[in-house]
Short mmCIF file of C-alpha atoms and ligand atoms in Angstrom, two decimals:
data_model
loop_
_atom_site.label_atom_id
_atom_site.label_comp_id
_atom_site.label_asym_id
_atom_site.label_seq_id
_atom_site.Cartn_x
_atom_site.Cartn_y
_atom_site.Cartn_z
CA MET A 1 22.61 -3.51 -24.01
CA LEU A 2 21.19 -1.18 -21.04
CA TYR A 3 22.63 -3.87 -18.44
CA GLU A 4 26.13 -2.98 -19.40
CA LYS A 5 25.40 0.45 -18.26
CA THR A 6 23.51 0.01 -15.36
CA LYS A 7 26.29 -2.12 -14.06
CA LYS A 8 28.85 -0.19 -14.37
CA ILE A 9 26.53 2.28 -11.86
CA PHE A 10 24.38 0.09 -9.51
CA PRO A 11 26.52 -2.71 -8.12
CA GLY A 12 25.54 -6.05 -10.01
CA GLY A 13 23.78 -3.13 -12.26
CA VAL A 14 20.53 -3.16 -9.45
CA ASN A 15 18.94 -1.31 -6.50
CA SER A 16 18.60 -4.71 -4.65
CA PRO A 17 19.78 -8.02 -4.83
CA VAL A 18 17.15 -10.10 -5.04
CA ARG A 19 16.23 -8.69 -8.54
CA PHE A 20 19.33 -9.86 -10.24
CA PHE A 21 19.48 -13.20 -12.06
CA GLN A 22 21.69 -14.35 -14.69
CA PRO A 23 22.77 -13.53 -17.34
CA HIS A 24 20.49 -10.15 -16.66
CA PRO A 25 17.90 -8.76 -15.56
CA ILE A 26 15.26 -7.63 -17.81
CA PHE A 27 14.09 -3.69 -17.40
CA MET A 28 10.13 -3.25 -16.93
CA ASN A 29 8.72 -0.36 -18.30
CA ARG A 30 5.02 -0.53 -16.40
CA GLY A 31 2.71 -2.60 -14.40
CA ASN A 32 -1.13 -3.16 -15.09
CA GLY A 33 -3.47 -5.31 -12.98
CA SER A 34 -1.60 -8.85 -13.23
CA LYS A 35 0.82 -8.10 -15.98
CA ILE A 36 4.18 -5.91 -16.25
CA TYR A 37 5.37 -4.67 -19.37
CA ASP A 38 9.37 -4.76 -20.46
CA ILE A 39 11.03 -1.74 -22.33
CA ASP A 40 10.29 -3.58 -25.50
CA GLY A 41 6.71 -4.12 -24.82
CA ASN A 42 6.38 -7.61 -23.70
CA ARG A 43 4.02 -8.80 -21.85
CA TYR A 44 4.36 -10.53 -18.77
CA LEU A 45 1.57 -12.28 -15.79
CA ASP A 46 3.50 -11.23 -12.56
CA TYR A 47 4.01 -13.48 -9.95
CA CYS A 48 6.54 -11.69 -7.99
CA LEU A 49 4.60 -8.67 -7.89
CA ALA A 50 7.29 -6.26 -6.04
CA TYR A 51 7.68 -9.44 -3.41
CA GLY A 52 4.96 -8.78 -1.96
CA PRO A 53 3.27 -5.79 -1.70
CA LEU A 54 0.71 -5.35 -4.59
CA ILE A 55 -2.11 -7.77 -3.27
CA LEU A 56 -4.25 -5.46 -5.14
CA GLY A 57 -2.52 -6.46 -8.52
CA HIS A 58 -0.56 -3.13 -10.26
CA GLU A 59 -1.13 0.47 -10.47
CA ASN A 60 -4.98 -0.27 -8.80
CA ILE A 61 -6.78 2.81 -9.71
CA GLN A 62 -7.92 3.88 -6.02
CA VAL A 63 -4.41 3.96 -4.50
CA ARG A 64 -3.34 6.21 -7.24
CA ASN A 65 -6.20 8.58 -7.32
CA ALA A 66 -5.65 8.49 -3.65
CA ILE A 67 -1.74 9.38 -4.01
CA VAL A 68 -2.81 12.02 -6.46
CA LYS A 69 -5.15 13.62 -4.40
CA THR A 70 -2.44 13.80 -1.90
CA LEU A 71 -0.03 15.52 -4.05
CA LYS A 72 -2.00 17.89 -4.68
CA LYS A 73 -1.63 19.07 -0.51
CA GLY A 74 2.30 19.11 -0.65
CA TRP A 75 3.59 15.32 0.01
CA ILE A 76 5.84 15.71 3.40
CA LEU A 77 5.02 18.29 5.90
CA GLY A 78 7.39 17.12 8.55
CA THR A 79 4.52 17.14 11.57
CA PRO A 80 1.71 14.97 12.88
CA THR A 81 -1.25 14.55 10.10
CA LEU A 82 -4.48 12.89 10.00
CA TYR A 83 -3.15 10.68 7.77
CA GLU A 84 -1.69 8.86 10.29
CA LEU A 85 -4.34 8.83 12.45
CA GLU A 86 -7.06 7.30 9.89
CA PHE A 87 -4.34 4.77 8.81
CA ALA A 88 -3.28 3.56 12.24
CA LYS A 89 -7.22 3.12 13.37
CA ILE A 90 -8.05 0.90 10.27
CA LEU A 91 -4.53 -1.04 11.13
CA LYS A 92 -5.89 -1.36 15.12
CA GLU A 93 -9.00 -2.15 14.03
CA ALA A 94 -7.22 -5.38 12.15
CA ILE A 95 -4.65 -6.19 14.48
CA PRO A 96 -5.55 -5.82 17.77
CA VAL A 97 -2.26 -6.28 19.24
CA LEU A 98 -1.24 -2.65 17.80
CA GLU A 99 -2.27 -0.76 20.72
CA MET A 100 0.53 1.44 19.92
CA LEU A 101 2.85 1.75 16.85
CA ARG A 102 5.24 3.54 14.99
CA TYR A 103 5.87 3.72 11.05
CA THR A 104 9.16 3.55 9.45
CA ASN A 105 10.05 3.38 5.69
CA SER A 106 10.54 -0.30 5.21
CA GLY A 107 10.52 -4.03 6.55
CA THR A 108 14.31 -3.50 7.46
CA GLU A 109 13.97 -0.35 10.06
CA ALA A 110 10.83 -1.65 11.63
CA THR A 111 12.46 -5.00 12.74
CA MET A 112 16.18 -3.20 13.95
CA HIS A 113 13.61 -0.88 15.78
CA ALA A 114 11.84 -3.61 17.31
CA ILE A 115 14.86 -5.76 18.30
CA ARG A 116 16.23 -2.88 20.22
CA LEU A 117 13.21 -2.12 21.73
CA SER A 118 13.35 -5.60 22.99
CA ARG A 119 16.36 -5.06 24.35
CA ALA A 120 16.05 -2.05 25.78
CA TYR A 121 12.87 -3.20 27.83
CA THR A 122 14.31 -6.70 28.89
CA GLY A 123 17.86 -5.25 29.54
CA LYS A 124 18.95 -8.24 28.09
CA LYS A 125 21.03 -8.70 24.77
CA ILE A 126 20.71 -11.88 22.62
CA ILE A 127 17.73 -12.41 20.18
CA ILE A 128 16.80 -15.85 18.76
CA LYS A 129 15.91 -16.35 14.92
CA ILE A 130 15.36 -18.62 12.49
CA ALA A 131 17.59 -20.64 9.95
CA GLY A 132 16.26 -19.15 6.71
CA SER A 133 14.44 -16.38 8.02
CA TYR A 134 14.96 -12.86 6.82
CA HIS A 135 14.07 -9.76 8.30
CA GLY A 136 15.80 -7.14 6.21
CA ALA A 137 19.10 -5.92 5.56
CA HIS A 138 20.26 -4.82 9.18
CA ASP A 139 23.32 -6.51 11.75
CA SER A 140 21.72 -8.05 14.26
CA VAL A 141 19.45 -10.23 11.72
CA LEU A 142 22.17 -11.11 9.14
CA VAL A 143 23.10 -13.93 10.64
CA ASN A 144 23.78 -17.43 10.09
CA ARG A 145 24.27 -20.69 11.96
CA GLY A 146 26.87 -20.57 14.97
CA HIS A 147 28.86 -23.57 15.59
CA GLY A 148 28.57 -23.96 19.64
CA ASN A 149 25.56 -21.02 19.80
CA LYS A 150 26.95 -17.82 18.82
CA GLY A 151 25.62 -16.62 15.41
CA ILE A 152 28.15 -15.76 12.65
CA PRO A 153 27.89 -12.94 10.38
CA SER A 154 26.46 -13.69 7.38
CA SER A 155 27.48 -10.70 5.71
CA PRO A 156 31.48 -9.13 5.27
CA GLY A 157 31.00 -5.94 7.32
CA VAL A 158 28.69 -7.34 10.15
CA LEU A 159 30.77 -7.38 13.22
CA ASP A 160 31.31 -11.00 15.55
CA GLU A 161 29.67 -9.32 18.40
CA ILE A 162 26.80 -7.72 17.18
CA ALA A 163 26.61 -11.23 15.30
CA GLY A 164 27.56 -13.46 18.39
CA ASN A 165 24.29 -12.13 20.20
CA THR A 166 21.71 -13.48 17.60
CA LEU A 167 20.97 -17.31 18.07
CA VAL A 168 19.56 -19.25 14.96
CA ILE A 169 17.68 -21.79 15.51
CA ASN A 170 16.00 -24.79 13.26
CA PHE A 171 12.22 -23.74 11.81
CA ASN A 172 9.58 -26.04 13.26
CA ASP A 173 11.62 -27.84 15.80
CA PHE A 174 10.69 -27.89 19.46
CA THR A 175 13.46 -29.35 21.36
CA ASN A 176 16.23 -27.06 19.29
CA LEU A 177 14.11 -23.66 20.82
CA GLU A 178 14.06 -25.46 24.25
CA LYS A 179 17.69 -26.19 24.60
CA VAL A 180 18.56 -22.49 23.24
CA ILE A 181 16.71 -21.04 25.49
CA ASN A 182 17.69 -23.46 28.55
CA GLU A 183 21.33 -22.87 27.73
CA ASN A 184 21.08 -19.35 27.67
CA LYS A 185 18.58 -18.43 30.79
CA ASN A 186 18.24 -15.03 31.72
CA ASN A 187 20.01 -13.17 28.50
CA ILE A 188 17.46 -13.65 25.73
CA SER A 189 15.53 -11.00 25.37
CA ALA A 190 13.78 -11.36 21.72
CA MET A 191 12.90 -14.09 19.88
CA ILE A 192 11.91 -12.76 16.40
CA ILE A 193 9.90 -15.17 13.75
CA GLU A 194 7.80 -15.00 10.63
CA PRO A 195 5.11 -16.93 11.52
CA VAL A 196 5.10 -18.64 8.05
CA LEU A 197 8.53 -18.35 6.37
CA GLY A 198 8.43 -16.76 3.11
CA ASN A 199 12.34 -15.91 2.06
CA ILE A 200 13.24 -19.80 2.00
CA GLY A 201 10.45 -20.15 -0.40
CA VAL A 202 7.53 -20.65 1.86
CA ILE A 203 7.35 -22.76 4.85
CA PRO A 204 4.35 -22.89 7.17
CA PRO A 205 4.94 -24.09 10.70
CA VAL A 206 3.63 -27.57 11.95
CA GLU A 207 0.79 -28.17 14.33
CA GLY A 208 1.56 -26.26 17.46
CA TYR A 209 5.17 -25.08 16.78
CA LEU A 210 3.83 -21.00 17.15
CA LYS A 211 2.08 -21.97 20.36
CA PHE A 212 4.93 -24.07 21.78
CA ILE A 213 6.84 -20.26 21.27
CA ARG A 214 4.39 -18.27 22.47
CA GLU A 215 4.48 -20.58 25.71
CA ILE A 216 7.86 -20.84 26.13
CA THR A 217 8.62 -17.64 25.54
CA GLU A 218 6.50 -15.93 28.22
CA LYS A 219 7.48 -18.20 30.71
CA ASN A 220 11.07 -17.26 30.03
CA ASP A 221 10.39 -13.23 29.62
CA ILE A 222 11.34 -13.08 26.15
CA LEU A 223 9.52 -10.59 24.06
CA LEU A 224 7.80 -12.61 21.02
CA ILE A 225 8.29 -10.42 17.79
CA PHE A 226 6.50 -11.57 14.42
CA ASP A 227 7.83 -10.23 11.71
CA GLU A 228 4.67 -9.92 9.13
CA VAL A 229 6.41 -7.75 6.37
CA ILE A 230 4.72 -10.41 4.45
CA THR A 231 2.01 -12.31 5.93
CA GLY A 232 0.10 -9.46 7.12
CA PHE A 233 -2.80 -9.09 5.23
CA ARG A 234 -1.73 -11.95 3.04
CA GLU A 235 -4.17 -14.50 4.07
CA ARG A 236 -7.02 -12.41 5.74
CA LEU A 237 -7.76 -8.66 6.85
CA GLY A 238 -5.51 -8.80 10.00
CA SER A 239 -2.25 -10.84 10.51
CA ALA A 240 -0.96 -14.65 10.45
CA GLN A 241 -0.91 -14.51 13.98
CA ASP A 242 -5.16 -14.34 14.37
CA TYR A 243 -5.18 -17.45 11.71
CA TYR A 244 -2.93 -19.88 14.42
CA HIS A 245 -4.45 -18.03 17.29
CA VAL A 246 -1.26 -16.98 19.18
CA GLU A 247 -0.72 -13.30 20.21
CA ALA A 248 3.07 -11.62 19.99
CA ASP A 249 4.20 -9.11 22.18
CA LEU A 250 5.66 -6.98 18.66
CA ILE A 251 4.74 -7.11 15.29
CA THR A 252 6.10 -5.75 12.62
CA LEU A 253 4.80 -5.04 8.85
CA GLY A 254 5.53 -3.66 5.70
CA LYS A 255 4.70 -4.62 1.98
CA ILE A 256 0.79 -4.83 1.44
CA ILE A 257 0.05 -2.31 4.06
CA GLY A 258 1.67 0.64 2.03
CA GLY A 259 -0.11 -0.65 -1.47
CA GLY A 260 3.44 0.08 -3.26
CA LEU A 261 4.62 3.28 -1.44
CA PRO A 262 7.87 2.06 0.87
CA ILE A 263 6.47 1.23 4.28
CA GLY A 264 6.89 -0.27 7.37
CA LEU A 265 5.79 -0.43 11.29
CA PHE A 266 6.36 -1.96 14.60
CA GLY A 267 4.05 -1.59 16.94
CA GLY A 268 2.55 -3.73 20.10
CA LYS A 269 1.56 -3.44 23.75
CA GLU A 270 1.28 -0.25 25.19
CA GLU A 271 3.40 -1.06 28.17
CA ILE A 272 6.70 -1.83 25.71
CA MET A 273 5.83 0.83 22.84
CA LYS A 274 5.80 3.76 25.13
CA LYS A 275 9.19 3.17 25.65
CA VAL A 276 10.15 4.40 22.24
CA ALA A 277 11.29 8.23 22.02
CA PRO A 278 10.02 10.43 22.87
CA GLN A 279 7.61 9.16 25.32
CA GLY A 280 10.40 7.15 26.43
CA LYS A 281 14.09 6.83 25.84
CA VAL A 282 14.77 4.33 23.51
CA TYR A 283 15.85 6.29 19.99
CA GLN A 284 13.70 5.76 16.46
CA ALA A 285 13.61 8.55 13.93
CA GLY A 286 12.86 8.74 10.54
CA THR A 287 12.35 12.02 8.42
CA PHE A 288 10.22 10.20 5.96
CA SER A 289 8.34 8.44 8.46
CA GLY A 290 4.36 8.58 8.32
CA ASN A 291 4.83 10.50 5.20
CA PRO A 292 1.53 11.65 3.64
CA LEU A 293 2.18 9.46 0.02
CA SER A 294 2.45 6.36 2.18
CA MET A 295 -0.29 6.77 4.50
CA SER A 296 -2.70 7.71 1.74
CA ALA A 297 -1.83 4.52 -0.44
CA GLY A 298 -2.07 2.46 2.77
CA ILE A 299 -5.07 3.62 3.87
CA ALA A 300 -6.74 3.37 0.29
CA THR A 301 -5.49 -0.24 0.09
CA LEU A 302 -6.88 -1.60 3.07
CA LYS A 303 -10.22 0.30 2.76
CA GLN A 304 -10.05 -2.02 -0.56
CA LEU A 305 -9.08 -5.09 1.56
CA LYS A 306 -12.01 -4.70 3.93
CA LEU A 307 -14.06 -5.30 1.04
CA LYS A 308 -12.31 -7.97 -0.18
CA ASP A 309 -13.27 -11.43 0.28
CA TYR A 310 -9.97 -13.32 0.76
CA ASN A 311 -11.56 -16.71 0.52
CA SER A 312 -11.82 -15.86 -3.05
CA ILE A 313 -7.97 -15.42 -3.83
CA ASN A 314 -6.76 -17.95 -1.25
CA LYS A 315 -9.20 -20.45 -3.46
CA LYS A 316 -7.80 -18.80 -6.43
CA THR A 317 -4.07 -20.07 -5.04
CA GLU A 318 -5.21 -23.47 -4.32
CA LYS A 319 -6.63 -23.84 -7.71
CA LEU A 320 -3.41 -23.24 -9.44
CA ILE A 321 -1.66 -25.09 -6.87
CA ASN A 322 -3.42 -28.35 -7.20
CA ASN A 323 -3.23 -27.99 -11.01
CA LEU A 324 0.43 -28.13 -11.00
CA GLN A 325 0.58 -30.45 -8.04
CA LYS A 326 -1.94 -32.75 -10.49
CA ILE A 327 0.82 -32.31 -12.99
CA SER A 328 3.96 -32.94 -11.05
CA HIS A 329 2.39 -35.95 -10.43
CA ASP A 330 1.36 -36.96 -14.09
CA TYR A 331 4.86 -36.39 -15.61
CA ASP A 332 6.68 -37.67 -12.57
CA LEU A 333 8.41 -34.38 -11.27
CA ASN A 334 9.54 -34.77 -7.61
CA ILE A 335 7.72 -31.38 -6.79
CA THR A 336 6.84 -29.87 -3.29
CA ILE A 337 4.64 -27.04 -3.53
CA ASN A 338 4.08 -25.06 0.13
CA HIS A 339 1.54 -22.41 0.61
CA PHE A 340 -0.09 -20.10 2.55
CA GLY A 341 -3.26 -17.78 1.44
CA SER A 342 -2.31 -16.16 -1.86
CA MET A 343 1.79 -16.96 -0.88
CA PHE A 344 3.05 -20.22 -2.35
CA GLN A 345 6.19 -21.71 -4.10
CA LEU A 346 7.58 -24.86 -5.70
CA PHE A 347 10.50 -27.10 -4.45
CA PHE A 348 12.17 -29.48 -6.85
CA SER A 349 12.65 -32.11 -3.93
CA ASP A 350 10.35 -34.88 -3.04
CA THR A 351 10.80 -34.41 0.60
CA PRO A 352 8.45 -32.08 2.47
CA VAL A 353 9.99 -28.62 3.34
CA LYS A 354 9.67 -27.88 6.82
CA ASP A 355 12.68 -25.77 7.29
CA TYR A 356 16.05 -24.50 6.15
CA ASN A 357 17.76 -27.74 5.25
CA SER A 358 14.79 -29.48 3.71
CA ALA A 359 14.86 -26.08 1.42
CA LYS A 360 17.97 -25.91 0.36
CA LYS A 361 18.32 -29.75 -0.27
CA SER A 362 15.88 -28.56 -3.15
CA ASP A 363 17.20 -28.22 -7.11
CA ASP A 364 17.45 -24.35 -7.53
CA ARG A 365 18.78 -24.92 -10.68
CA GLN A 366 16.11 -26.78 -11.91
CA TYR A 367 13.54 -23.95 -10.55
CA PHE A 368 15.78 -21.40 -12.23
CA ASP A 369 15.12 -23.41 -15.67
CA MET A 370 11.64 -23.44 -15.01
CA PHE A 371 11.83 -19.46 -14.02
CA GLN A 372 13.41 -18.62 -17.46
CA TYR A 373 11.07 -21.15 -19.69
CA PHE A 374 8.52 -19.24 -18.15
CA LEU A 375 9.85 -15.76 -18.59
CA LYS A 376 10.18 -17.01 -22.40
CA ASN A 377 6.04 -17.71 -22.23
CA GLY A 378 5.37 -14.44 -20.62
CA ILE A 379 5.29 -15.07 -17.12
CA TYR A 380 7.52 -13.63 -14.23
CA LEU A 381 8.07 -15.22 -11.34
CA ALA A 382 9.81 -14.56 -8.50
CA PRO A 383 13.85 -15.27 -9.81
CA ASN A 384 14.92 -17.43 -7.37
CA GLN A 385 14.14 -20.50 -5.33
CA PHE A 386 14.11 -19.02 -1.97
CA GLU A 387 11.62 -16.22 -2.77
CA THR A 388 7.57 -16.39 -3.01
CA ASN A 389 5.04 -16.34 -5.47
CA PHE A 390 1.99 -14.52 -5.09
CA LEU A 391 -1.30 -14.16 -6.31
CA SER A 392 -3.69 -10.70 -6.41
CA PHE A 393 -7.18 -9.92 -6.37
CA VAL A 394 -7.16 -9.33 -9.96
CA HIS A 395 -5.15 -12.26 -11.21
CA THR A 396 -7.78 -14.12 -13.36
CA GLU A 397 -9.00 -17.50 -13.99
CA LYS A 398 -7.69 -17.00 -17.71
CA ASP A 399 -4.21 -16.38 -16.34
CA ILE A 400 -4.55 -19.53 -13.62
CA LYS A 401 -5.20 -21.50 -17.28
CA LYS A 402 -2.33 -19.98 -18.84
CA THR A 403 0.59 -20.82 -15.88
CA THR A 404 -0.95 -24.05 -15.94
CA GLU A 405 -0.75 -24.77 -19.63
CA ILE A 406 2.84 -23.56 -19.38
CA PHE A 407 4.14 -25.39 -16.80
CA GLU A 408 2.70 -28.62 -17.92
CA LYS A 409 4.77 -27.81 -21.28
CA PHE A 410 7.68 -27.33 -19.10
CA ALA A 411 7.15 -30.71 -17.25
CA ASP A 412 6.84 -32.50 -20.56
CA ILE A 413 10.00 -30.89 -21.34
CA MET A 414 11.54 -31.88 -17.71
CA LYS A 415 10.04 -35.72 -18.68
CA ARG A 416 11.99 -36.25 -21.93
CA LYS A 417 14.85 -34.55 -20.52
CA LYS A 418 15.02 -37.29 -17.45
CA ARG A 419 14.51 -39.91 -19.77
CA LYS A 420 17.42 -39.15 -22.16
CA ASP A 421 19.57 -38.91 -19.18
C1 PLP B 501 9.62 -11.07 6.57
C2 PLP B 501 10.60 -9.56 6.22
N1 PLP B 501 10.85 -8.96 7.09
C3 PLP B 501 11.61 -8.25 6.84
C4 PLP B 501 11.64 -7.78 5.44
C5 PLP B 501 12.73 -6.43 4.96
O1 PLP B 501 11.70 -5.37 4.44
P1 PLP B 501 11.96 -4.21 3.69
O2 PLP B 501 12.51 -4.74 1.76
O3 PLP B 501 10.96 -3.15 3.38
O4 PLP B 501 12.94 -3.51 3.89
C6 PLP B 501 11.14 -8.21 4.28
C7 PLP B 501 11.72 -8.06 3.24
O5 PLP B 501 11.09 -8.93 2.26
C8 PLP B 501 10.70 -9.27 4.70
O6 PLP B 501 10.79 -10.44 3.91
#
């Protein structure tokens, strides 16, 4: 079996842990539209969509044409190019807080540099993050809630000294944030937050929460970083901060803006961004940053998104969720579904999921049973309860109908099982 070979070469047989699931991941061969095909030719309707970048679906022709056109002129030049500028113009138009920006190759790099910049700009050490949020795999954010405030490493190899400078708070908890700020007055450089959590399933903020964060951070000279690697260009042509009417000081983007090629960026207020080298002293660099292929794929993606009606994809998502919700009700399943734009997740839980603790109470084994059942029936969901499912603009009514039918069959099995128990 192929997996027997790959697991000897790559830890766990994969090149990113989220791709692994029991008993082994499936090897995919190609993607087209809303479908992916495994190496045996089986077709799957894809709701994982490579964990977010493919809002236009797989193998988008205009993105492909843009990449090919650029390829013919050499794919890395190591100098400034016009692609960088053209891309930035579209980004700045859609997200006005991007007064200045710097491209990176991934979301991980983007948040890492945004945090370093915040520390340098404010001259303070501590950052605040949310329990259950994910900002990439670097030391300042691989941190769990600590006892008595100091964060503790969530991975071996992360130093206590680094984790200790990250304070982890509850999402949607006004009092927790206020308390942590009061207890660490004058030492907090930045708060980094996904405006809608997308790495513990999907969890939107409660009314007024982001505004409260903006006010209290501003009052305490704490920079606010919105990590919009998932939410950027997801619900609208722009950012979730537009949706919630809250402006951060810095923003990080990735995924969608690269059209499926490696990308990230951090940017924001000029006054802060001009501290980045070589204009300023805060060091940040990358051989592949702003590479012509990612820039071209990004330009081709955003140009198409400019012409799209986001209402259509958001409504399509709502329709699917309403169908699933109705079935859950009809079959007495305890399911909570959260969504934002075209990102959604089902939690096997009968209570609202509004933070890390309530998300963790949901039954992830049942989610995995559903994942396996869907897989057998030609639908590829995000393999883990604590990831996000996505729709693309090319998901069709037929796709929604099929998903609804499969879910109903699954609900029926669950109900029978419950009766037997
Ligand atoms: C909100 C958020 N920030 C940062 C990252 C890291 O991005 P990348 O995987 O491109 O390094 C992710 C990845 O899933 C993410 O969801």
